[in-house]
mmCIF file of C-alpha atoms and ligand atoms in Angstrom:
data_model
loop_
_atom_site.group_PDB
_atom_site.id
_atom_site.type_symbol
_atom_site.label_atom_id
_atom_site.label_comp_id
_atom_site.label_asym_id
_atom_site.label_seq_id
_atom_site.Cartn_x
_atom_site.Cartn_y
_atom_site.Cartn_z
ATOM 1 C CA MET V 1 -65.403 -118.006 -62.118
ATOM 2 C CA SER V 2 -66.305 -115.318 -59.583
ATOM 3 C CA LEU V 3 -66.242 -112.583 -62.236
ATOM 4 C CA LYS V 4 -68.323 -114.688 -64.606
ATOM 5 C CA SER V 5 -70.791 -115.243 -61.774
ATOM 6 C CA GLY V 6 -71.298 -111.512 -61.274
ATOM 7 C CA ALA V 7 -68.625 -110.355 -58.798
ATOM 8 C CA GLU V 8 -67.724 -106.682 -59.376
ATOM 9 C CA GLN V 9 -64.222 -107.066 -57.969
ATOM 10 C CA VAL V 10 -62.128 -110.075 -57.022
ATOM 11 C CA VAL V 11 -59.016 -110.406 -54.876
ATOM 12 C CA ALA V 12 -57.236 -113.679 -55.622
ATOM 13 C CA VAL V 13 -54.532 -114.814 -53.177
ATOM 14 C CA GLU V 14 -52.222 -117.570 -54.358
ATOM 15 C CA ALA V 15 -49.272 -119.099 -52.499
ATOM 16 C CA SER V 16 -47.599 -120.648 -55.546
ATOM 17 C CA ALA V 17 -45.609 -118.229 -57.750
ATOM 18 C CA ALA V 18 -46.240 -120.355 -60.866
ATOM 19 C CA HIS V 19 -50.012 -120.389 -60.253
ATOM 20 C CA THR V 20 -50.001 -116.632 -59.599
ATOM 21 C CA ALA V 21 -48.219 -115.976 -62.905
ATOM 22 C CA ALA V 22 -50.604 -118.290 -64.801
ATOM 23 C CA ALA V 23 -53.658 -116.549 -63.280
ATOM 24 C CA ARG V 24 -52.303 -113.101 -64.193
ATOM 25 C CA ARG V 25 -51.589 -114.163 -67.799
ATOM 26 C CA ARG V 26 -55.087 -115.597 -68.168
ATOM 27 C CA LEU V 27 -56.800 -112.546 -66.683
ATOM 28 C CA GLU V 28 -54.854 -110.165 -68.890
ATOM 29 C CA ARG V 29 -55.895 -112.165 -71.953
ATOM 30 C CA LEU V 30 -59.534 -111.967 -70.806
ATOM 31 C CA PHE V 31 -59.754 -108.391 -69.517
ATOM 32 C CA GLY V 32 -56.772 -106.517 -71.047
ATOM 33 C CA ASP V 33 -56.260 -103.016 -69.599
ATOM 34 C CA THR V 34 -59.230 -103.274 -67.253
ATOM 35 C CA THR V 35 -57.766 -106.253 -65.353
ATOM 36 C CA GLY V 36 -56.388 -104.228 -62.438
ATOM 37 C CA ARG V 37 -59.718 -102.472 -61.803
ATOM 38 C CA ARG V 38 -61.613 -105.761 -61.631
ATOM 39 C CA VAL V 39 -59.201 -108.256 -60.134
ATOM 40 C CA GLN V 40 -56.017 -108.253 -58.094
ATOM 41 C CA VAL V 41 -53.911 -111.396 -57.939
ATOM 42 C CA LEU V 42 -51.756 -111.325 -54.803
ATOM 43 C CA PRO V 43 -48.765 -113.659 -54.454
ATOM 44 C CA GLY V 44 -48.289 -115.272 -51.023
ATOM 45 C CA ARG V 45 -50.179 -117.102 -48.307
ATOM 46 C CA SER V 46 -53.343 -115.381 -47.098
ATOM 47 C CA THR V 47 -52.413 -116.361 -43.545
ATOM 48 C CA ASP V 48 -49.141 -114.366 -43.794
ATOM 49 C CA MET V 49 -50.749 -111.156 -45.110
ATOM 50 C CA GLU V 50 -51.964 -108.093 -43.244
ATOM 51 C CA GLU V 51 -55.640 -107.162 -43.602
ATOM 52 C CA THR V 52 -54.730 -104.036 -45.599
ATOM 53 C CA ALA V 53 -52.811 -106.189 -48.097
ATOM 54 C CA LEU V 54 -55.762 -108.583 -48.374
ATOM 55 C CA MET V 55 -58.074 -105.653 -49.274
ATOM 56 C CA PRO V 56 -56.286 -103.803 -52.105
ATOM 57 C CA PHE V 57 -59.571 -102.222 -53.273
ATOM 58 C CA GLY V 58 -60.036 -100.785 -49.772
ATOM 59 C CA THR V 59 -63.298 -102.581 -49.043
ATOM 60 C CA LYS V 60 -64.153 -105.725 -47.107
ATOM 61 C CA PRO V 61 -65.205 -108.679 -49.252
ATOM 62 C CA ASP V 62 -68.824 -109.888 -49.432
ATOM 63 C CA LEU V 63 -67.874 -113.538 -50.001
ATOM 64 C CA LEU V 64 -64.936 -115.910 -49.442
ATOM 65 C CA VAL V 65 -64.273 -118.495 -52.166
ATOM 66 C CA ALA V 66 -61.460 -121.055 -51.871
ATOM 67 C CA GLU V 67 -60.775 -124.464 -53.330
ATOM 68 C CA LEU V 68 -58.631 -125.835 -50.522
ATOM 69 C CA LEU V 69 -60.271 -129.225 -50.208
ATOM 70 C CA GLY V 70 -58.246 -132.412 -50.545
ATOM 71 C CA TYR V 71 -59.127 -136.089 -50.517
ATOM 72 C CA THR V 72 -60.217 -135.243 -46.958
ATOM 73 C CA ALA V 73 -62.019 -132.041 -45.991
ATOM 74 C CA SER V 74 -59.111 -130.675 -43.976
ATOM 75 C CA GLU V 75 -55.865 -131.985 -45.457
ATOM 76 C CA GLU V 76 -55.101 -128.894 -47.578
ATOM 77 C CA GLY V 77 -55.673 -126.575 -44.621
ATOM 78 C CA ALA V 78 -59.132 -125.173 -45.487
ATOM 79 C CA PRO V 79 -60.276 -125.022 -41.814
ATOM 80 C CA ALA V 80 -57.270 -122.955 -40.671
ATOM 81 C CA VAL V 81 -57.324 -120.670 -43.741
ATOM 82 C CA PHE V 82 -61.075 -119.962 -43.565
ATOM 83 C CA ALA V 83 -60.914 -119.478 -39.769
ATOM 84 C CA ASP V 84 -58.089 -116.959 -40.171
ATOM 85 C CA LEU V 85 -59.988 -114.996 -42.871
ATOM 86 C CA GLN V 86 -63.258 -115.126 -40.907
ATOM 87 C CA ARG V 87 -61.497 -113.798 -37.764
ATOM 88 C CA ARG V 88 -59.888 -110.889 -39.622
ATOM 89 C CA LEU V 89 -62.394 -110.029 -42.387
ATOM 90 C CA GLY V 90 -65.640 -111.689 -41.345
ATOM 91 C CA PRO V 91 -68.237 -112.775 -40.608
ATOM 92 C CA LEU V 92 -68.674 -113.733 -44.268
ATOM 93 C CA PRO V 93 -70.466 -116.421 -46.250
ATOM 94 C CA ALA V 94 -68.016 -118.927 -47.746
ATOM 95 C CA VAL V 95 -67.933 -121.202 -50.773
ATOM 96 C CA PRO V 96 -67.735 -124.086 -49.980
ATOM 97 C CA SER V 97 -69.945 -123.407 -46.970
ATOM 98 C CA ALA V 98 -69.081 -126.713 -45.273
ATOM 99 C CA ALA V 99 -67.212 -129.975 -45.772
ATOM 100 C CA GLN V 100 -67.049 -133.367 -44.111
ATOM 101 C CA SER V 101 -64.880 -136.468 -44.342
ATOM 102 C CA LEU V 102 -66.422 -139.918 -44.216
ATOM 103 C CA ALA V 103 -65.106 -143.376 -43.420
ATOM 104 C CA VAL V 104 -66.271 -146.889 -44.048
ATOM 105 C CA PRO V 105 -64.548 -150.114 -42.945
ATOM 106 C CA VAL V 106 -63.582 -152.295 -45.894
ATOM 107 C CA ALA V 107 -62.680 -155.941 -46.395
ATOM 108 C CA PRO V 108 -59.021 -156.671 -47.239
ATOM 109 C CA LEU V 109 -58.186 -155.569 -50.757
ATOM 110 C CA VAL V 110 -57.036 -158.351 -53.068
ATOM 111 C CA LEU V 111 -55.736 -156.995 -56.344
ATOM 112 C CA SER V 112 -55.896 -159.073 -59.499
ATOM 113 C CA ARG V 113 -52.779 -159.409 -61.647
ATOM 114 C CA THR V 114 -54.371 -156.968 -64.114
ATOM 115 C CA ASP V 115 -55.033 -154.397 -61.342
ATOM 116 C CA VAL V 116 -51.465 -154.693 -60.097
ATOM 117 C CA TRP V 117 -50.070 -154.289 -63.597
ATOM 118 C CA ARG V 118 -52.389 -151.330 -64.384
ATOM 119 C CA ASN V 119 -51.560 -149.586 -61.103
ATOM 120 C CA TRP V 120 -47.881 -150.069 -61.737
ATOM 121 C CA TRP V 121 -48.291 -148.693 -65.301
ATOM 122 C CA VAL V 122 -50.330 -145.631 -64.254
ATOM 123 C CA HIS V 123 -48.876 -144.832 -60.836
ATOM 124 C CA GLY V 124 -45.530 -146.625 -60.768
ATOM 125 C CA GLY V 125 -45.440 -149.389 -58.208
ATOM 126 C CA TRP V 126 -48.742 -149.523 -56.324
ATOM 127 C CA LEU V 127 -48.515 -152.599 -54.147
ATOM 128 C CA SER V 128 -50.318 -155.886 -54.456
ATOM 129 C CA ARG V 129 -51.990 -157.343 -51.365
ATOM 130 C CA GLY V 130 -49.095 -159.700 -50.738
ATOM 131 C CA GLN V 131 -46.723 -156.753 -50.810
ATOM 132 C CA PHE V 132 -48.725 -154.440 -48.516
ATOM 133 C CA PRO V 133 -46.496 -153.520 -45.613
ATOM 134 C CA PRO V 134 -47.713 -155.107 -42.367
ATOM 135 C CA GLY V 135 -48.063 -151.696 -40.719
ATOM 136 C CA PRO V 136 -50.655 -149.047 -41.497
ATOM 137 C CA ALA V 137 -50.265 -146.868 -44.588
ATOM 138 C CA LEU V 138 -52.410 -144.408 -46.506
ATOM 139 C CA TYR V 139 -52.867 -144.966 -50.252
ATOM 140 C CA ASP V 140 -54.437 -142.755 -52.914
ATOM 141 C CA CYS V 141 -57.137 -144.685 -54.681
ATOM 142 C CA ARG V 142 -60.227 -144.392 -56.834
ATOM 143 C CA ASN V 143 -62.844 -146.899 -57.948
ATOM 144 C CA PHE V 144 -62.308 -148.867 -54.726
ATOM 145 C CA PRO V 145 -64.603 -151.922 -55.163
ATOM 146 C CA ARG V 146 -67.999 -151.156 -53.612
ATOM 147 C CA GLU V 147 -68.533 -154.794 -52.678
ATOM 148 C CA LEU V 148 -65.696 -154.483 -50.133
ATOM 149 C CA GLU V 149 -67.561 -151.808 -48.114
ATOM 150 C CA LEU V 150 -68.723 -153.445 -44.888
ATOM 151 C CA ALA V 151 -71.125 -150.867 -43.383
ATOM 152 C CA GLU V 152 -72.810 -147.512 -43.876
ATOM 153 C CA PRO V 153 -70.256 -144.646 -43.977
ATOM 154 C CA GLN V 154 -69.944 -142.323 -40.984
ATOM 155 C CA VAL V 155 -68.608 -138.778 -40.649
ATOM 156 C CA TRP V 156 -65.259 -138.482 -38.841
ATOM 157 C CA GLU V 157 -64.598 -134.752 -39.339
ATOM 158 C CA GLU V 158 -66.846 -131.808 -40.185
ATOM 159 C CA PHE V 159 -66.231 -128.096 -40.809
ATOM 160 C CA ASN V 160 -68.595 -125.171 -41.251
ATOM 161 C CA PHE V 161 -66.539 -122.571 -43.110
ATOM 162 C CA SER V 162 -69.293 -119.906 -43.018
ATOM 163 C CA ASN V 163 -69.722 -119.809 -39.228
ATOM 164 C CA LEU V 164 -66.649 -118.823 -37.224
ATOM 165 C CA ASP V 165 -67.986 -119.932 -33.814
ATOM 166 C CA GLN V 166 -68.697 -123.412 -35.142
ATOM 167 C CA LEU V 167 -65.437 -123.511 -37.091
ATOM 168 C CA GLU V 168 -63.315 -122.507 -34.060
ATOM 169 C CA ALA V 169 -64.808 -125.430 -32.146
ATOM 170 C CA GLN V 170 -64.153 -127.779 -35.082
ATOM 171 C CA LEU V 171 -60.428 -127.033 -35.494
ATOM 172 C CA GLN V 172 -59.721 -129.937 -33.148
ATOM 173 C CA GLN V 173 -62.035 -132.920 -33.355
ATOM 174 C CA ASP V 174 -62.135 -136.227 -31.549
ATOM 175 C CA ARG V 175 -64.829 -138.694 -32.580
ATOM 176 C CA GLU V 176 -65.613 -142.190 -31.342
ATOM 177 C CA LEU V 177 -67.507 -144.150 -34.006
ATOM 178 C CA VAL V 178 -68.925 -147.653 -33.753
ATOM 179 C CA PHE V 179 -69.554 -149.803 -36.834
ATOM 180 C CA ASN V 180 -71.715 -152.876 -36.251
ATOM 181 C CA LEU V 181 -70.397 -155.820 -38.274
ATOM 182 C CA PRO V 182 -71.090 -159.551 -38.099
ATOM 183 C CA ALA V 183 -68.748 -161.398 -35.715
ATOM 184 C CA GLY V 184 -65.910 -162.989 -37.669
ATOM 185 C CA THR V 185 -65.861 -160.306 -40.423
ATOM 186 C CA GLU V 186 -62.347 -159.639 -41.709
ATOM 187 C CA VAL V 187 -61.539 -155.912 -41.902
ATOM 188 C CA GLY V 188 -58.570 -154.697 -43.958
ATOM 189 C CA GLY V 189 -58.787 -150.969 -43.326
ATOM 190 C CA LEU V 190 -60.858 -147.841 -43.878
ATOM 191 C CA LEU V 191 -61.873 -146.031 -47.028
ATOM 192 C CA LEU V 192 -61.818 -142.241 -46.448
ATOM 193 C CA TRP V 193 -63.234 -139.475 -48.642
ATOM 194 C CA MET V 194 -64.670 -135.959 -48.708
ATOM 195 C CA ARG V 195 -68.083 -134.386 -49.209
ATOM 196 C CA ALA V 196 -68.458 -130.622 -49.618
ATOM 197 C CA GLU V 197 -71.491 -128.365 -49.495
ATOM 198 C CA LEU V 198 -70.797 -125.631 -52.031
ATOM 199 C CA ALA V 199 -73.956 -123.650 -51.275
ATOM 200 C CA ASP V 200 -77.361 -124.464 -49.767
ATOM 201 C CA GLY V 201 -78.262 -127.989 -50.942
ATOM 202 C CA ILE V 202 -75.480 -128.250 -53.563
ATOM 203 C CA TYR V 203 -73.057 -131.024 -52.648
ATOM 204 C CA ILE V 204 -70.049 -132.786 -54.128
ATOM 205 C CA ASP V 205 -69.470 -136.302 -52.769
ATOM 206 C CA THR V 206 -66.134 -137.578 -54.058
ATOM 207 C CA ARG V 207 -67.125 -141.238 -53.560
ATOM 208 C CA LYS V 208 -70.466 -140.963 -55.352
ATOM 209 C CA GLU V 209 -69.427 -138.645 -58.176
ATOM 210 C CA CYS V 210 -66.562 -138.845 -60.630
ATOM 211 C CA THR V 211 -64.376 -135.847 -59.740
ATOM 212 C CA SER V 212 -60.691 -134.990 -59.878
ATOM 213 C CA TRP V 213 -60.428 -135.908 -56.163
ATOM 214 C CA ASN V 214 -59.329 -139.400 -55.212
ATOM 215 C CA GLN V 215 -60.181 -141.249 -52.013
ATOM 216 C CA TYR V 216 -57.789 -142.692 -49.447
ATOM 217 C CA TYR V 217 -57.449 -146.341 -48.559
ATOM 218 C CA LEU V 218 -56.101 -146.561 -45.010
ATOM 219 C CA HIS V 219 -54.506 -149.995 -45.035
ATOM 220 C CA LEU V 220 -54.277 -151.408 -41.522
ATOM 221 C CA GLY V 221 -53.687 -155.115 -42.054
ATOM 222 C CA PRO V 222 -56.438 -157.703 -41.560
ATOM 223 C CA GLN V 223 -58.243 -157.989 -38.220
ATOM 224 C CA VAL V 224 -61.291 -160.034 -37.311
ATOM 225 C CA ILE V 225 -64.412 -158.661 -35.613
ATOM 226 C CA GLY V 226 -65.015 -160.249 -32.201
ATOM 227 C CA PRO V 227 -68.215 -161.826 -30.845
ATOM 228 C CA ASP V 228 -69.665 -158.404 -29.844
ATOM 229 C CA GLY V 229 -69.953 -157.482 -33.547
ATOM 230 C CA ARG V 230 -68.469 -154.014 -33.020
ATOM 231 C CA LEU V 231 -65.609 -152.163 -34.672
ATOM 232 C CA GLY V 232 -64.640 -149.091 -32.656
ATOM 233 C CA VAL V 233 -63.004 -146.279 -34.650
ATOM 234 C CA SER V 234 -61.572 -143.215 -32.975
ATOM 235 C CA ALA V 235 -60.541 -140.289 -35.182
ATOM 236 C CA LYS V 236 -58.570 -137.313 -33.842
ATOM 237 C CA VAL V 237 -58.021 -134.306 -36.086
ATOM 238 C CA ASP V 238 -55.860 -131.263 -35.420
ATOM 239 C CA ALA V 239 -56.636 -128.655 -38.102
ATOM 240 C CA ARG V 240 -55.557 -125.530 -36.175
ATOM 241 C CA THR V 241 -52.812 -124.882 -38.734
ATOM 242 C CA GLU V 242 -52.497 -125.714 -42.440
ATOM 243 C CA ASP V 243 -50.296 -128.683 -41.440
ATOM 244 C CA VAL V 244 -53.221 -130.891 -40.435
ATOM 245 C CA SER V 245 -52.623 -134.080 -38.434
ATOM 246 C CA TYR V 246 -54.762 -137.198 -37.990
ATOM 247 C CA GLU V 247 -54.764 -140.080 -35.550
ATOM 248 C CA PHE V 248 -56.937 -143.136 -36.133
ATOM 249 C CA GLN V 249 -57.495 -146.082 -33.834
ATOM 250 C CA VAL V 250 -59.408 -148.815 -35.673
ATOM 251 C CA GLY V 251 -60.069 -151.854 -33.521
ATOM 252 C CA GLN V 252 -56.589 -153.004 -32.484
ATOM 253 C CA LYS V 253 -54.734 -151.036 -35.174
ATOM 254 C CA SER V 254 -53.661 -147.421 -35.224
ATOM 255 C CA TYR V 255 -52.365 -144.867 -37.712
ATOM 256 C CA ARG V 256 -50.845 -141.417 -37.212
ATOM 257 C CA SER V 257 -50.215 -139.003 -40.068
ATOM 258 C CA HIS V 258 -47.434 -137.282 -38.075
ATOM 259 C CA PRO V 259 -45.151 -139.812 -36.298
HETATM 260 C C1 SAM C 301 -56.411 -127.319 -54.616
HETATM 261 S S1 SAM C 301 -55.524 -125.986 -55.312
HETATM 262 C C2 SAM C 301 -56.774 -125.122 -56.184
HETATM 263 C C3 SAM C 301 -56.208 -124.522 -57.415
HETATM 264 C C4 SAM C 301 -57.220 -123.724 -58.252
HETATM 265 N N1 SAM C 301 -57.712 -122.567 -57.512
HETATM 266 C C5 SAM C 301 -58.361 -124.578 -58.689
HETATM 267 O O1 SAM C 301 -59.477 -124.381 -58.195
HETATM 268 O O2 SAM C 301 -58.140 -125.466 -59.519
HETATM 269 C C6 SAM C 301 -55.217 -125.005 -53.910
HETATM 270 C C7 SAM C 301 -54.380 -123.786 -54.222
HETATM 271 O O3 SAM C 301 -54.392 -122.950 -53.075
HETATM 272 C C8 SAM C 301 -53.092 -122.447 -52.823
HETATM 273 N N2 SAM C 301 -53.059 -122.173 -51.363
HETATM 274 C C9 SAM C 301 -53.112 -123.054 -50.351
HETATM 275 N N3 SAM C 301 -53.137 -122.416 -49.150
HETATM 276 C C10 SAM C 301 -53.101 -121.089 -49.429
HETATM 277 C C11 SAM C 301 -53.108 -119.910 -48.623
HETATM 278 N N4 SAM C 301 -53.149 -119.958 -47.290
HETATM 279 N N5 SAM C 301 -53.065 -118.715 -49.255
HETATM 280 C C12 SAM C 301 -53.020 -118.645 -50.605
HETATM 281 N N6 SAM C 301 -53.005 -119.732 -51.425
HETATM 282 C C13 SAM C 301 -53.050 -120.931 -50.841
HETATM 283 C C14 SAM C 301 -52.145 -123.526 -53.311
HETATM 284 O O4 SAM C 301 -50.901 -122.973 -53.676
HETATM 285 C C15 SAM C 301 -52.909 -124.089 -54.516
HETATM 286 O O5 SAM C 301 -52.547 -123.442 -55.712
#
């Protein structure tokens, strides 16, 4: 993609040996003998490599491009990887330039018999409401019914990959959100998803658009909004390494990604 978009030279770093081999095969088919002069595919994790290894053409890059976004903005380690490259090679513009994760409280999910059967057929054993474990759990989902959304979504984590000062301060985040809901509303959990800014004004929102990314349903078990009509949500994110951890407190219920 970078070469097609006009890059003179590309250094591609890939942690997975199978992906590295596939990229090399494809590039050789496309560029034959000239491959090595235009693109270098380096096996390994960028975070484990010396600067000299990351710059096999001997020059600093003009642009960082990485698709390290997950169903949330941070779960595949994009903040730590971009911060590391910005510290050692930057400052550099990045694609995506920024990403956020959003959350909205949702009413308890009641799956029809058809949904349960279809989920079992496609995914192998997705649970019905009656079978949801009482405790919190995170489920992959898509096409979560819009009518179950109870409020306007709010941002619970945000990263600016093109600005190291901002990114350093974002590697640990701790937000207190308040959703105003009618007293007596039953809340089943949170729907979580990602929105990325690829370049100025060009966004992908994985809830609004049909993409290969899913969303997450954070199932917490039903709870009822009290007379103050407020649902407090605290979200703590530790994205200093590629092993990102989350802690959510949603009303009376809590969830930790790392026990
Ligand atoms: C979401 S996939 C994207 C795959 C492909 N580039 C694409 O756009 O379809 C993320 C890829 O980044 C690789 N990866 C993750 N962290 C990395 C790191 N620190 N250095 C190099 N590769 C990494 C993974 O092995 C995986 O192949």
